[in-house]
Every structure is written in C-alpha cells, then in structure tokens.
mmCIF file of C-alpha atoms in Angstrom:
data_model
loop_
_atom_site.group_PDB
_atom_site.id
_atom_site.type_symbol
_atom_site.label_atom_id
_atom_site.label_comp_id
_atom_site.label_asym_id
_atom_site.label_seq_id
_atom_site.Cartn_x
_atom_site.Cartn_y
_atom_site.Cartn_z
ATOM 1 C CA UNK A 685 0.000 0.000 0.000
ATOM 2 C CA UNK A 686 2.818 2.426 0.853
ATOM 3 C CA UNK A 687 4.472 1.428 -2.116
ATOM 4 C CA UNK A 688 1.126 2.170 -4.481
ATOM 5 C CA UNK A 689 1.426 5.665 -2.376
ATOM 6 C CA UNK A 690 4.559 6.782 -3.300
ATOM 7 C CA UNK A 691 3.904 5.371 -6.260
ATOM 8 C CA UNK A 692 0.768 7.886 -7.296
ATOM 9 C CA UNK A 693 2.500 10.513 -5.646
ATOM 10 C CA UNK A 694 5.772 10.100 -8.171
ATOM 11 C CA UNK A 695 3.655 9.697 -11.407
ATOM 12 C CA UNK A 696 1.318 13.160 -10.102
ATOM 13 C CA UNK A 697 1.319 15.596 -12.789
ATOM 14 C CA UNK A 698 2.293 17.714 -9.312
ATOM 15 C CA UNK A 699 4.511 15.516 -8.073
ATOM 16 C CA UNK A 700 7.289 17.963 -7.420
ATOM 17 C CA UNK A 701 5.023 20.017 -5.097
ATOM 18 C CA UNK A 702 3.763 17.025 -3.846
ATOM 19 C CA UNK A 703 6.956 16.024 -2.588
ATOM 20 C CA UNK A 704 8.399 19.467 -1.968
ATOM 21 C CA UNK A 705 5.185 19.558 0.365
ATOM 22 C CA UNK A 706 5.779 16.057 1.904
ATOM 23 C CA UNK A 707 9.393 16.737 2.349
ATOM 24 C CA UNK A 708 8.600 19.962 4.529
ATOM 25 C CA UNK A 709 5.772 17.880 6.274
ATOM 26 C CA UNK A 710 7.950 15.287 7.196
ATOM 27 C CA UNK A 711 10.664 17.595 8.239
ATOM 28 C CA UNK A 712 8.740 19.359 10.556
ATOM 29 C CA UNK A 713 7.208 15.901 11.855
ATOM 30 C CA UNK A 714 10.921 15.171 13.136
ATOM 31 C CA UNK A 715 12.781 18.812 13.788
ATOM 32 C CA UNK A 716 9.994 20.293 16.007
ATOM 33 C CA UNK A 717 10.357 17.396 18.651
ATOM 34 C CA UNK A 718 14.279 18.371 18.514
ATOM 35 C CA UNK A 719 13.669 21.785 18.722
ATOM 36 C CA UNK A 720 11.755 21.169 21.744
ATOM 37 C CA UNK A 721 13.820 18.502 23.498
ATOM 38 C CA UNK A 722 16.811 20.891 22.164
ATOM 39 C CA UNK A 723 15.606 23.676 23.788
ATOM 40 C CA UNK A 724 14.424 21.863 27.221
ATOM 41 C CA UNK A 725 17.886 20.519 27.054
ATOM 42 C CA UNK A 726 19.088 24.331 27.375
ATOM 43 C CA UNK A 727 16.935 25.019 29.990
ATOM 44 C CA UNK A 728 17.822 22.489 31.871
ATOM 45 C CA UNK A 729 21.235 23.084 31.655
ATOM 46 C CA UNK A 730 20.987 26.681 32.602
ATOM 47 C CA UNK A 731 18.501 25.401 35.854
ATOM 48 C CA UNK A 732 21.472 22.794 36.380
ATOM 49 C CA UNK A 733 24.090 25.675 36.130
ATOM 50 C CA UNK A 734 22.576 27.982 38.286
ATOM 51 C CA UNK A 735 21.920 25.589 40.805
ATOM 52 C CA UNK A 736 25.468 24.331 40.453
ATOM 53 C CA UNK A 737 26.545 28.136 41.472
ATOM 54 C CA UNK A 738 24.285 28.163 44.494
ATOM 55 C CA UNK A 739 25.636 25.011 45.585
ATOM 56 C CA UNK A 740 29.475 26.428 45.425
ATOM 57 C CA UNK A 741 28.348 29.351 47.054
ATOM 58 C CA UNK A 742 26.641 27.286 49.684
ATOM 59 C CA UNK A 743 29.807 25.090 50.068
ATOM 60 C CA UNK A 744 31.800 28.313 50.538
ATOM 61 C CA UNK A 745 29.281 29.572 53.425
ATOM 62 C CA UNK A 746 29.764 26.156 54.522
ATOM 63 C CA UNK A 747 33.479 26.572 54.892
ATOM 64 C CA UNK A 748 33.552 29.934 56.522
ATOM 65 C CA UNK A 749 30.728 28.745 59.013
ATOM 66 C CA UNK A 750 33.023 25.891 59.685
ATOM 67 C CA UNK A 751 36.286 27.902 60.151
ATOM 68 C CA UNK A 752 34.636 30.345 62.287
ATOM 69 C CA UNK A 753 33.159 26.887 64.688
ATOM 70 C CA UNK A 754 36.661 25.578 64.496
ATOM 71 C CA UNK A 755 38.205 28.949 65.945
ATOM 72 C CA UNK A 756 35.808 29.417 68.340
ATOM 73 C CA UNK A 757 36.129 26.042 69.483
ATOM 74 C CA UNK A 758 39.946 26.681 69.438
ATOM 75 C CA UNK A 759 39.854 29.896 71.952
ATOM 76 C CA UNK A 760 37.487 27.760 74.203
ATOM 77 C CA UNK A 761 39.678 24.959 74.267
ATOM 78 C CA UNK A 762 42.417 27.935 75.383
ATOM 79 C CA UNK A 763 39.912 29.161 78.146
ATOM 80 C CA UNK A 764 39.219 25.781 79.533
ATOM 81 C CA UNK A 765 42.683 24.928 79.886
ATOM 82 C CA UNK A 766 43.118 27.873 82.386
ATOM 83 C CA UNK A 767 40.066 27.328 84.211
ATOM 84 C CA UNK A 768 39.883 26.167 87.615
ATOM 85 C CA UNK A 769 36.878 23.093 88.578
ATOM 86 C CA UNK A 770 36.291 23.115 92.575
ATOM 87 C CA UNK A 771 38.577 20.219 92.717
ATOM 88 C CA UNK A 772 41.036 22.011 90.920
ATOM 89 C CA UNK A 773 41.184 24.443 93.337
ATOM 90 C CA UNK A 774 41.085 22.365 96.288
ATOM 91 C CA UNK A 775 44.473 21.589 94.858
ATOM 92 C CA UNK A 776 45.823 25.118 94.259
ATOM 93 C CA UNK A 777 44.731 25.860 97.897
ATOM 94 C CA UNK A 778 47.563 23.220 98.835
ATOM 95 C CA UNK A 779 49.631 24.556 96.431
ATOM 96 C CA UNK A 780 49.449 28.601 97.387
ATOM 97 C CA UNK A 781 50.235 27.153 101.148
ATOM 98 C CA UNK A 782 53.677 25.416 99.759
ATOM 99 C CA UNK A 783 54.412 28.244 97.606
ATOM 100 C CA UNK A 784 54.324 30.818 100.208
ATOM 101 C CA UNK A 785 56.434 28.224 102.716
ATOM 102 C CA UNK A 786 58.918 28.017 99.728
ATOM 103 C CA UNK A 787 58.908 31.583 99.603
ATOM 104 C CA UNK A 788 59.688 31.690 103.145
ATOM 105 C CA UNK A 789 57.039 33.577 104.273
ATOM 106 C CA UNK A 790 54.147 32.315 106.931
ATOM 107 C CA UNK A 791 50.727 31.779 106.081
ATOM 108 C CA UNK A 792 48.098 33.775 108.532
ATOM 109 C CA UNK A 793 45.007 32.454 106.305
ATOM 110 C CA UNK A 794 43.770 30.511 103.784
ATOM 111 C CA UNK A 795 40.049 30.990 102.962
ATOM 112 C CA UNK A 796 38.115 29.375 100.790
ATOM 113 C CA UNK A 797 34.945 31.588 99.481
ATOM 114 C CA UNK A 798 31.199 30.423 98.292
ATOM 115 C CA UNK A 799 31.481 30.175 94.558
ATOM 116 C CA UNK A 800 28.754 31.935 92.117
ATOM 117 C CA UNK A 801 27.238 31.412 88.962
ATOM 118 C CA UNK A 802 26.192 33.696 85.891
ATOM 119 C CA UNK A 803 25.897 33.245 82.426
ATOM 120 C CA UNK A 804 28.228 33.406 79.663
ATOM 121 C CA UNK A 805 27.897 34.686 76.414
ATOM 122 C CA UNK A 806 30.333 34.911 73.084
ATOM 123 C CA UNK A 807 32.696 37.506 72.977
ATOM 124 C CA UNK A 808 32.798 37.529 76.638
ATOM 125 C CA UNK A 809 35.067 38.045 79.892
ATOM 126 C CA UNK A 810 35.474 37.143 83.189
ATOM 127 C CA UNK A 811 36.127 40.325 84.905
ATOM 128 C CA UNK A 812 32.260 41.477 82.922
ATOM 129 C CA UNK A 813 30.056 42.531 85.067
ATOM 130 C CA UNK A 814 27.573 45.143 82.953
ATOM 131 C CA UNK A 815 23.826 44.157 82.012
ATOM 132 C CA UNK A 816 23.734 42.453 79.094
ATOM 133 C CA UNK A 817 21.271 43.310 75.866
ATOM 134 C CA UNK A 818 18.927 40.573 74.287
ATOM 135 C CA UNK A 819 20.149 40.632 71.466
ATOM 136 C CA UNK A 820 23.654 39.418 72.452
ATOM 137 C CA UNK A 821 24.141 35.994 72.327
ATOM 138 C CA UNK A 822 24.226 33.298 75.005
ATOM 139 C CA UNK A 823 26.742 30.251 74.761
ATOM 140 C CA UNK A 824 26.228 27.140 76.737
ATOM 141 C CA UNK A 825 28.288 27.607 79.493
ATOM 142 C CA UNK A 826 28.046 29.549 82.689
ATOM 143 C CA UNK A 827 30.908 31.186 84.408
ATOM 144 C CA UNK A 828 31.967 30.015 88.028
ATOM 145 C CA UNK A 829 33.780 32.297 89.840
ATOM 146 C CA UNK A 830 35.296 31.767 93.546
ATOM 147 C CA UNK A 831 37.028 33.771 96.060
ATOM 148 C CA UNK A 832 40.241 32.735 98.184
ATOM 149 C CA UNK A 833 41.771 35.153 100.592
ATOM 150 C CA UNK A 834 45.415 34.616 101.731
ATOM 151 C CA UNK A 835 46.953 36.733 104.146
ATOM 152 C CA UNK A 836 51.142 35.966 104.957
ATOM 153 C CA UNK A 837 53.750 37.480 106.386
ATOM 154 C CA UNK A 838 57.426 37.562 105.338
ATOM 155 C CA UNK A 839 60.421 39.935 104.519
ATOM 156 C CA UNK A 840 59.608 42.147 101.589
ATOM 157 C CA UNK A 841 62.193 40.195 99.271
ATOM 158 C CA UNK A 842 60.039 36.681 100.455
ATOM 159 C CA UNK A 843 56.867 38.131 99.601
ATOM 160 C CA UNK A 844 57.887 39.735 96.542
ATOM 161 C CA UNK A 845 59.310 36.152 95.784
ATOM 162 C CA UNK A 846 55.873 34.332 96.468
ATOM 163 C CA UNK A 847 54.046 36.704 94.258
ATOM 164 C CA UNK A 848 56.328 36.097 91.119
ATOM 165 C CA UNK A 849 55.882 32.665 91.805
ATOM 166 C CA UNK A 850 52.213 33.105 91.821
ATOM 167 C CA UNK A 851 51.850 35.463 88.801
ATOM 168 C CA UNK A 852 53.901 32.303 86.789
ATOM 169 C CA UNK A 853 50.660 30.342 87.213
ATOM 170 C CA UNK A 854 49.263 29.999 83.660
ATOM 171 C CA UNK A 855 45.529 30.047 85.062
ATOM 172 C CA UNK A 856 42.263 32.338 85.386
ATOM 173 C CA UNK A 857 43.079 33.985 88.583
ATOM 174 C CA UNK A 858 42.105 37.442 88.921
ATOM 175 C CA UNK A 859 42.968 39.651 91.762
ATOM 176 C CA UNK A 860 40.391 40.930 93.377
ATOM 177 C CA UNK A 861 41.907 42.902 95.975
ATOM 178 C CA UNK A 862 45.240 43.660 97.509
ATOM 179 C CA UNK A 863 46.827 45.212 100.701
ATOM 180 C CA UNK A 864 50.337 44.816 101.458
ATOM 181 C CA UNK A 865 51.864 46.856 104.794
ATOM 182 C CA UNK A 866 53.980 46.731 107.660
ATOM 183 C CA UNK A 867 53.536 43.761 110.101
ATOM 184 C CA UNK A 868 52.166 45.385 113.765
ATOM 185 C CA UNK A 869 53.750 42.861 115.313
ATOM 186 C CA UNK A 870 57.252 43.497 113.507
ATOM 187 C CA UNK A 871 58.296 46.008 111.863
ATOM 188 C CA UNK A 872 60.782 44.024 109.334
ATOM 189 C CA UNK A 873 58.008 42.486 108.437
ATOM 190 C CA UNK A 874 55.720 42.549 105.637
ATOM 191 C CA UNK A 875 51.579 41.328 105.705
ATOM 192 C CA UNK A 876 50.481 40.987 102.325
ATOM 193 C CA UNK A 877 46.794 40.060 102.430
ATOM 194 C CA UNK A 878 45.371 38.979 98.776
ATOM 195 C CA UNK A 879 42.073 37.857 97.078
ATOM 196 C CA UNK A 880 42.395 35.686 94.682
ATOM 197 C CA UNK A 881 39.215 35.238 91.539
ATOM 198 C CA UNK A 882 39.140 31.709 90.388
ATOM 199 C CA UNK A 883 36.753 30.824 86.996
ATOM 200 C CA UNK A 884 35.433 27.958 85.629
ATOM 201 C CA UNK A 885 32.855 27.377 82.610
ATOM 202 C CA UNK A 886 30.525 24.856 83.163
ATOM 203 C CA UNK A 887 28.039 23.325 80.808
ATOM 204 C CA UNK A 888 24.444 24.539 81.117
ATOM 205 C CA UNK A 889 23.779 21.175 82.414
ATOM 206 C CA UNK A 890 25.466 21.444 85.191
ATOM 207 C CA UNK A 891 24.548 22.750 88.595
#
C-alpha cells in the first residue's frame, strides 16, 4: 500500500510540489520534537548551572561557618585549659600554702569563698560585670567564679618572691583585691593580704 502511495505521488502531474510539500511535512514531523527537546535541554542546563553556582556558594558559606566553629572552638579549648573546677582548686589551695612556705614567708590564712554562677555569652570576659542586651548571644556555658583570701607574712624580698611565683601560674586567677603593709607585730616584716578570683565554665547542664 505504501508502495502504491509513493507510487501515485511520483507519477502526479504535481509531483514535485507534492513532494516538496511532503518533504517539509515530514521535516517538521521530526525537527519540532528536537527543537523542543533541544531547547528543554538548554533550559535544563541553565537550571542545572545555576543551581550548580548556588551550591558552590553554599559550600563556601559552609566553609567559613566551619572555620569560624573551628576557631571558636579553638579559643574555648584555650579558656578551659586555664580554668579552675572546685577540685582544681582544692588543689591550688595546697599549692598557694607550699608556695608561700617556699617563699619563706608564713601563712596567717587561707580561705576558701562560696562560689557563684552567671551566664556566659560569646565575645565575653570574666572580669564582665555590665547588664547584658537581648540581642547578644548566650553560649552554653556559665561562668563560676570563687574567692580565696590569703593573708602571709614575710620579709619584703620573700613576699615579693611568692608573688612572682604566683603570677607564673598559667591560670584564670584574677585579683580581686590587695593590701600589702607593715607587720604590727614586727616592723621588718611585711603582711600581704590577697584575694584571689578563680573561673570555671561549666556546661548549662550542670549545677
């Protein structure tokens, strides 16, 4: 039958519009579906392109986000290391009595404060004590702080002795106040009485 089509249409008397006409037809038949798929194709790509840049930009916010955790984490690390846990300072207690009996001097007093709690936020500091805003941002740690007052006596060259030895310690102690005068009892004598801040950050959790 196709044959007998094709046929007819190559013995028309029109033949060659006939065929200019089926050529075109056919044509069409076959390029508009490529057109189509051609141009989906483009748009696809340019979906798959842009998408592609969001995703690098993503994976660059990603990165910076990540550096920025890993150098926070990094200056906590720092702080922790120089905090001081109750325990801790149980043990500096002990310590602080043989340093000033290395240095010579006597101790008069060693006493051991009621510790507090606030919280503590990013970009913070021990010593802080303003009112925060709230829009400034809260970690998840609170800040322990603790009081020890020390009072000693000792020639001026023992005492100044004991307090380099005590300004070498590579920990969060603050001073929090400091009176250093002549001894009543003798007057070669030095009394150096000293509070000592001790900090600590612990978890949220934690009471």
């Amino acid at each position: 039958m196709v044959e007998s089509l094709l046929r007819g249409v190559l013995t028309h008397p029109k033949r060659v519009w006939i065929v200019i006409s089926l050529t075109l037809g056919i044509g069409l038949l076959f390029t508009w579906p490529a057109v189509d798929s051609y141009s989906a194709a483009k748009e696809h790509r340019a979906q798959l392109e842009s998408e592609l840049q969001e995703g690098e930009a993503l994976v660059g916010k990603v990165d910076l986000y990540q550096k920025l955790a890993e150098k926070k984490q990094a200056q906590l690390k720092q702080l922790e290391a120089k905090t001081l846990s109750p325990a801790q300072i149980e043990k500096l207690r002990s310590q602080l009595v043989v340093m000033v009996k290395e240095s010579h001097c006597m101790v008069r007093r060693v006493r051991l404060g009621e510790s507090s709690l606030r919280q503590w936020y990013d970009e913070d500091s021990p010593l802080e004590s303003r009112m925060r805003l709230d829009s400034e941002k809260k970690s998840e740690f609170r800040l322990r702080t603790q009081l020890l007052n020390l009072a000693i006596t000792g020639n001026l060259t023992d005492v100044s002795e004991f307090l380099t030895k005590l300004s070498q310690q590579d920990r969060l102690i603050h001073t929090g106040g400091f009176q250093l005068r002549k001894s009543a009892e003798d007057k070669n004598l030095m009394d150096l009485e000293i509070d000592l801040l001790f900090f600590d950050l612990v978890p949220l959790e934690v009471k």
